[in-house]
Short mmCIF file of C-alpha atoms in Angstrom, two decimals:
data_model
loop_
_atom_site.label_atom_id
_atom_site.label_comp_id
_atom_site.label_asym_id
_atom_site.label_seq_id
_atom_site.Cartn_x
_atom_site.Cartn_y
_atom_site.Cartn_z
CA MET F 1 108.89 118.31 108.16
CA ASN F 2 109.91 118.71 104.49
CA GLU F 3 112.36 115.78 104.68
CA LEU F 4 109.65 113.52 106.07
CA TYR F 5 107.18 114.83 103.47
CA GLN F 6 109.62 114.01 100.66
CA LEU F 7 110.24 110.55 102.08
CA LEU F 8 106.49 109.88 102.38
CA THR F 9 105.61 111.21 98.93
CA GLY F 10 108.68 109.64 97.29
CA PRO F 11 110.12 106.23 98.23
CA MET F 12 107.36 105.41 100.70
CA LEU F 13 104.68 106.03 98.05
CA TRP F 14 106.43 103.73 95.59
CA LEU F 15 106.67 101.08 98.31
CA THR F 16 102.93 101.50 98.91
CA PHE F 17 102.09 101.05 95.23
CA PHE F 18 104.36 98.00 95.12
CA VAL F 19 102.91 96.35 98.23
CA PHE F 20 99.32 97.16 97.24
CA THR F 21 99.64 95.95 93.63
CA PHE F 22 101.64 92.80 94.26
CA GLY F 23 99.78 92.11 97.52
CA THR F 24 96.51 92.22 95.59
CA LEU F 25 97.85 89.95 92.85
CA TYR F 26 99.21 87.57 95.48
CA LYS F 27 95.88 87.51 97.28
CA LEU F 28 93.97 86.77 94.06
CA LEU F 29 96.45 84.12 92.99
CA SER F 30 96.50 82.39 96.36
CA ILE F 31 92.69 82.25 96.40
CA LEU F 32 92.71 80.80 92.89
CA VAL F 33 95.29 78.18 93.80
CA LEU F 34 93.52 77.24 97.04
CA THR F 35 90.22 76.93 95.22
CA ILE F 36 91.67 74.68 92.52
CA GLN F 37 93.46 72.55 95.13
CA LYS F 38 90.70 72.20 97.70
CA GLU F 39 87.32 72.88 96.07
CA PRO F 40 87.81 72.53 92.30
CA PHE F 41 84.06 72.21 91.68
CA ILE F 42 83.72 75.94 92.48
CA MET F 43 85.46 76.76 89.21
CA SER F 44 82.94 74.73 87.22
CA VAL F 45 79.99 76.58 88.73
CA PHE F 46 81.15 80.12 87.92
CA SER F 47 78.85 81.91 85.48
CA PHE F 48 79.45 85.47 84.32
CA LYS F 49 75.77 86.14 83.78
CA TYR F 50 74.53 84.95 87.18
CA GLY F 51 77.62 86.30 88.93
CA MET F 52 77.03 89.79 87.57
CA ARG F 53 73.30 89.53 88.24
CA SER F 54 74.00 88.86 91.90
CA ILE F 55 76.67 91.58 92.21
CA LEU F 56 74.42 94.20 90.62
CA SER F 57 71.43 93.14 92.72
CA TRP F 58 73.43 93.46 95.92
CA MET F 59 74.66 96.87 94.78
CA THR F 60 71.12 98.15 94.26
CA PRO F 61 69.94 99.92 97.42
CA PHE F 62 67.27 98.00 99.34
CA LYS F 63 66.90 95.28 96.75
CA PRO F 64 68.36 92.49 98.94
CA VAL F 65 66.05 91.18 101.67
CA SER F 66 68.80 91.49 104.25
CA MET F 67 69.11 95.18 103.45
CA LYS F 68 65.40 95.68 104.02
CA LYS F 69 65.68 93.85 107.35
CA HIS F 70 68.53 96.08 108.55
CA PRO F 71 67.75 99.47 107.02
CA VAL F 72 69.95 101.60 109.31
CA LEU F 73 73.10 99.48 109.14
CA SER F 74 72.64 98.91 105.40
CA SER F 75 72.24 102.62 104.70
CA VAL F 76 75.34 103.45 106.75
CA ILE F 77 77.38 100.79 104.93
CA TYR F 78 76.12 101.97 101.56
CA VAL F 79 76.76 105.67 102.14
CA PHE F 80 80.08 104.96 103.86
CA HIS F 81 81.55 103.05 100.92
CA ILE F 82 80.45 105.64 98.37
CA CYS F 83 81.95 108.51 100.36
CA LEU F 84 85.07 106.47 101.13
CA PHE F 85 85.90 106.28 97.42
CA ILE F 86 84.57 109.60 96.14
CA ALA F 87 86.22 111.82 98.76
CA PRO F 88 89.86 110.94 98.03
CA LEU F 89 89.47 110.24 94.31
CA PHE F 90 87.77 113.53 93.43
CA LEU F 91 89.62 115.88 95.75
CA MET F 92 91.21 118.69 93.78
CA ALA F 93 94.45 118.65 95.82
CA HIS F 94 94.98 114.94 95.08
CA ILE F 95 94.27 115.36 91.37
CA THR F 96 96.59 118.37 91.22
CA LEU F 97 99.44 116.31 92.67
CA LEU F 98 98.76 113.46 90.23
CA ASP F 99 98.72 115.95 87.36
CA GLU F 100 102.04 117.43 88.44
CA SER F 101 103.68 114.01 88.77
CA TRP F 102 102.20 112.00 85.92
CA GLY F 103 100.01 114.38 83.94
CA LEU F 104 96.87 112.49 84.95
CA VAL F 105 93.79 114.71 85.20
CA TRP F 106 90.08 114.17 85.78
CA PRO F 107 87.30 116.45 87.03
CA SER F 108 87.21 117.29 90.72
CA LEU F 109 84.39 118.04 93.14
CA SER F 110 84.27 121.17 95.25
CA ASP F 111 86.33 121.19 98.43
CA SER F 112 83.33 121.99 100.59
CA LEU F 113 81.40 118.99 99.25
CA ILE F 114 84.39 116.70 99.94
CA ASP F 115 84.51 118.21 103.42
CA TYR F 116 81.00 116.92 104.04
CA LEU F 117 81.78 113.51 102.51
CA THR F 118 84.78 113.23 104.87
CA LEU F 119 82.60 114.04 107.85
CA ILE F 120 80.13 111.37 106.70
CA VAL F 121 82.95 108.79 106.50
CA LEU F 122 84.06 109.69 110.03
CA ALA F 123 80.51 109.61 111.36
CA CYS F 124 80.06 106.14 109.82
CA CYS F 125 83.30 104.97 111.45
CA LEU F 126 81.97 106.23 114.77
CA PHE F 127 78.76 104.31 114.11
CA TYR F 128 80.70 101.08 113.45
CA PHE F 129 82.74 101.67 116.60
CA ILE F 130 79.70 102.18 118.81
CA ARG F 131 77.97 99.23 117.16
CA ARG F 132 80.88 96.94 117.97
CA LEU F 133 80.90 98.16 121.56
CA THR F 134 77.20 98.04 122.27
CA GLN F 135 75.52 95.43 120.09
CA LYS F 136 75.81 92.14 121.96
CA GLU F 137 76.14 89.71 119.06
CA VAL F 138 78.57 92.02 117.22
CA ASN F 139 80.63 92.62 120.34
CA TYR F 140 80.92 88.87 120.85
CA LEU F 141 82.52 88.50 117.41
CA THR F 142 84.76 91.55 117.80
CA SER F 143 88.46 91.24 118.45
CA GLN F 144 91.11 93.89 118.96
CA SER F 145 92.07 93.75 115.30
CA ASP F 146 88.62 95.04 114.33
CA TYR F 147 89.20 98.24 116.26
CA ILE F 148 92.68 98.60 114.79
CA LEU F 149 91.31 98.16 111.25
CA LEU F 150 88.63 100.72 111.94
CA ALA F 151 91.30 103.17 113.10
CA ILE F 152 93.41 102.44 110.00
CA VAL F 153 90.45 103.43 107.83
CA ALA F 154 89.35 106.44 109.88
CA LEU F 155 92.79 107.98 110.37
CA PRO F 156 93.48 109.13 106.78
CA PHE F 157 90.12 110.90 106.75
CA PHE F 158 90.53 112.50 110.16
CA THR F 159 94.06 113.72 109.42
CA GLY F 160 93.00 114.86 105.94
CA LEU F 161 90.28 116.99 107.51
CA MET F 162 92.77 118.48 110.00
CA ALA F 163 95.37 119.15 107.30
CA TYR F 164 92.86 120.67 104.86
CA HIS F 165 91.62 123.16 107.44
CA GLN F 166 95.18 123.69 108.71
CA TRP F 167 94.01 123.25 112.28
CA PHE F 168 96.70 122.91 114.96
CA ALA F 169 99.97 121.51 113.56
CA TYR F 170 99.55 121.54 109.77
CA GLY F 171 102.83 119.81 108.84
CA PHE F 172 102.33 117.09 111.40
CA PHE F 173 98.79 116.32 110.26
CA LEU F 174 99.67 116.38 106.55
CA ASN F 175 102.52 113.92 107.05
CA LEU F 176 100.35 111.74 109.25
CA HIS F 177 97.64 111.94 106.60
CA ILE F 178 99.96 110.63 103.90
CA LEU F 179 101.43 107.94 106.15
CA SER F 180 98.04 106.71 107.37
CA GLY F 181 96.75 106.60 103.79
CA GLU F 182 99.74 104.51 102.79
CA ILE F 183 99.23 102.18 105.75
CA MET F 184 95.58 101.74 104.75
CA LEU F 185 96.46 100.89 101.14
CA MET F 186 99.17 98.45 102.19
CA ALA F 187 96.84 96.82 104.71
CA ILE F 188 94.15 96.08 102.10
CA PRO F 189 95.57 92.84 100.64
CA PHE F 190 96.67 91.40 103.99
CA THR F 191 93.80 92.18 106.37
CA ARG F 192 90.03 91.89 106.31
CA LEU F 193 90.08 95.07 104.23
CA SER F 194 90.76 92.56 101.45
CA HIS F 195 86.98 92.29 101.09
CA MET F 196 87.59 95.08 98.58
CA ILE F 197 89.26 92.48 96.34
CA ILE F 198 87.50 89.32 97.43
CA SER F 199 83.85 90.22 97.99
CA PRO F 200 83.01 90.40 94.27
CA LEU F 201 84.36 86.86 93.91
CA THR F 202 82.32 85.36 96.76
CA ARG F 203 79.27 87.25 95.60
CA ALA F 204 79.78 86.01 92.03
CA TYR F 205 80.11 82.44 93.28
CA MET F 206 76.94 82.67 95.34
CA GLY F 207 75.12 84.23 92.40
CA SER F 208 76.36 81.52 90.05
CA GLU F 209 75.35 78.67 92.35
CA PHE F 210 71.92 80.13 93.04
CA GLY F 211 71.29 81.10 89.44
CA GLU F 212 72.60 78.09 87.61
CA ILE F 213 72.02 75.21 90.01
CA ARG F 214 69.29 76.18 92.44
CA HIS F 215 67.48 78.43 89.93
CA ALA F 216 66.83 80.93 92.71
CA LYS F 217 67.67 84.46 93.69
CA ASP F 218 70.42 85.00 96.25
CA TRP F 219 69.44 88.47 97.41
CA MET A 1 85.85 175.41 102.66
CA ILE A 2 85.94 171.97 104.13
CA PRO A 3 85.16 169.97 100.97
CA LYS A 4 88.05 171.65 99.12
CA ILE A 5 90.48 170.74 101.88
CA TYR A 6 89.23 167.18 101.75
CA SER A 7 89.83 166.88 98.04
CA ILE A 8 93.34 168.34 98.38
CA VAL A 9 94.15 165.85 101.15
CA ILE A 10 92.81 162.99 99.07
CA ALA A 11 94.79 164.10 96.02
CA ILE A 12 98.04 164.39 98.02
CA THR A 13 97.46 161.02 99.63
CA LEU A 14 96.81 159.44 96.26
CA VAL A 15 99.98 160.94 94.73
CA LEU A 16 102.06 159.81 97.71
CA TYR A 17 100.48 156.39 97.61
CA LEU A 18 101.25 155.89 93.92
CA SER A 19 104.72 157.42 94.08
CA THR A 20 105.81 155.06 96.86
CA GLY A 21 105.38 152.31 94.34
CA VAL A 22 102.18 150.57 95.19
CA LEU A 23 102.53 148.58 92.02
CA SER A 24 106.17 147.66 92.47
CA GLN A 25 107.30 144.18 93.43
CA GLU A 26 108.58 145.38 96.81
CA ASP A 27 105.07 145.21 98.08
CA MET A 28 104.24 141.93 96.48
CA LEU A 29 103.12 139.65 99.28
CA VAL A 30 101.05 137.00 97.52
CA ILE A 31 100.79 135.49 94.05
CA ASP A 32 98.19 137.40 92.07
CA ASN A 33 95.38 134.88 91.57
CA ARG A 34 93.07 137.14 89.61
CA PRO A 35 93.64 135.31 86.29
CA PHE A 36 91.97 132.24 87.81
CA ALA A 37 88.23 132.25 87.33
CA ASP A 38 87.47 130.52 90.59
CA THR A 39 89.95 129.63 93.27
CA THR A 40 89.75 126.84 95.80
CA ARG A 41 92.71 127.87 97.92
CA PRO A 42 93.91 131.18 99.36
CA ASN A 43 96.60 133.04 97.35
CA ALA A 44 100.05 131.52 97.69
CA ILE A 45 102.24 133.61 99.97
CA PHE A 46 105.16 135.04 98.02
CA GLN A 47 107.16 138.08 99.13
CA HIS A 48 109.06 138.77 95.93
CA ASP A 49 112.02 140.76 97.24
CA VAL A 50 112.34 139.01 100.58
CA HIS A 51 112.27 135.66 98.81
CA ASN A 52 114.86 136.54 96.22
CA GLU A 53 117.23 138.09 98.72
CA LYS A 54 117.00 135.03 100.94
CA ALA A 55 117.29 132.62 98.01
CA GLU A 56 120.07 134.74 96.46
CA ILE A 57 118.34 134.89 93.11
CA GLU A 58 119.70 137.68 90.93
CA ASP A 59 118.81 136.44 87.47
CA CYS A 60 115.18 137.40 86.74
CA ALA A 61 114.98 134.58 84.19
CA THR A 62 115.22 132.04 87.00
CA CYS A 63 111.46 132.47 87.19
CA HIS A 64 110.62 134.95 84.43
CA HIS A 65 111.86 132.70 81.63
CA VAL A 66 111.43 132.86 77.88
CA TYR A 67 110.72 129.61 76.10
CA ASP A 68 111.45 128.93 72.47
CA GLU A 69 108.56 126.76 71.36
CA ASP A 70 110.14 125.85 68.02
CA LYS A 71 113.39 124.67 69.53
CA GLY A 72 111.73 123.33 72.66
CA GLU A 73 114.11 124.97 75.11
CA PHE A 74 114.50 127.96 77.43
CA ILE A 75 116.39 130.89 75.92
CA PRO A 76 119.25 131.45 78.37
CA ASP A 77 119.91 135.19 78.01
CA GLN A 78 116.34 136.42 77.85
CA SER A 79 113.93 137.17 80.62
CA SER A 80 110.26 138.09 80.70
CA GLU A 81 109.71 140.15 83.86
CA ASP A 82 107.93 142.77 81.75
CA GLN A 83 105.19 140.25 81.02
CA ARG A 84 102.59 138.57 83.20
CA CYS A 85 102.78 134.78 83.57
CA TYR A 86 99.26 134.35 82.18
CA GLU A 87 100.18 136.11 78.95
CA CYS A 88 101.90 132.89 77.88
CA HIS A 89 100.47 130.28 80.27
CA ASP A 90 96.77 129.80 79.61
CA LEU A 91 94.56 128.42 82.33
CA LYS A 92 94.49 125.08 80.52
CA GLU A 93 97.51 123.10 79.47
CA THR A 94 98.36 123.50 75.77
CA GLY A 95 100.61 120.81 74.39
CA LYS A 96 103.83 120.78 76.38
CA LYS A 97 103.14 124.18 77.93
CA PRO A 98 101.73 123.75 81.45
CA GLY A 99 98.60 125.63 82.46
CA LEU A 100 98.99 128.63 84.76
CA MET A 101 98.44 126.80 88.03
CA LYS A 102 100.68 123.91 87.10
CA ALA A 103 103.36 126.35 85.92
CA PHE A 104 103.33 128.11 89.29
CA HIS A 105 103.31 124.87 91.28
CA LEU A 106 106.09 123.22 89.31
CA LYS A 107 108.26 126.34 89.16
CA CYS A 108 108.16 126.86 92.92
CA LYS A 109 108.21 123.26 94.09
CA ARG A 110 110.88 121.93 91.73
CA CYS A 111 113.27 124.66 92.81
CA HIS A 112 112.47 124.10 96.48
CA GLN A 113 113.08 120.39 96.00
CA GLU A 114 116.38 120.92 94.19
CA GLN A 115 117.61 123.49 96.69
CA LYS A 116 116.23 121.50 99.64
CA LYS A 117 114.86 124.81 100.94
CA GLY A 118 111.46 126.40 100.97
CA PRO A 119 107.98 124.96 101.38
CA LEU A 120 106.66 121.88 99.56
CA MET A 121 103.39 121.15 101.37
CA CYS A 122 100.21 122.69 99.91
CA GLY A 123 99.25 124.60 103.04
CA ASP A 124 102.68 126.12 103.61
CA CYS A 125 102.08 128.49 100.67
CA HIS A 126 98.28 128.44 100.57
CA ARG A 127 97.85 129.45 104.20
CA LYS A 128 94.38 129.78 105.60
#
């Protein structure tokens, strides 16, 4: 187990950082090039002011009309994304490891709070899963890859929960936790998880077009 | 008188208890985490004598080191087993000197990594 742990926290982690960083840069660059080649007018519309106005409006809970129309789904999405970032970034064990490797430190939240945030993330994943299965129009648009992506996101949280509580096989779950986290990070630039990188750009474009040209709100 | 017998028994037990070395390292089973104000994890398991016999550590300074802050190096022939770790290592990091928790973690894990023996995963020492 220790050999695998060292492989996952050593070379494999560096590979993950490499793939994630350069994958993200590649994704951004390819979008930029495609835009300039195929729809160059998009570049002329971009406005920082209206772009930010739209992004901030869409980040404000229940400000967008679509959020008011779908209160349950919107709330789940909102809570899910907050917990998704806070749980791993403010977990004491993660910060301790970063401190030991690179001397990077920031405040952490209590383990029991993160425990709840993890459960919320998993509950949201279950919600998405059931929604894809049961809601007709969503099911129609669902392909196998959607379930795989959902599993890629849920797995690091499930295995993290198992490893933290040391339930069943601790070593197995910790290694699987690290591996699944690395798979998730590497998948971001190359799958639909890339909305993490891209969605601010599309939102900013919509905001710019609506603000500058149509003189209207886009939320 | 019964109470008198009780007190004699208690006194003998106490003397026996202390004379068998309750405070010696033979009985050390976990890292003493009392210096930490609040702990998130259970004490790290560490059986001092069992560990050192297994790891064939004879030099106390392997762990109980003395550091020359002016020269910035460990003093090879000195050891500090008569001191507690927290007497030098504060809870917070000070300059190049790691805080108490980091000192414990790095001391244990670096050696385990170099020797390719002993636990590295959090929960292998901090067992629930």
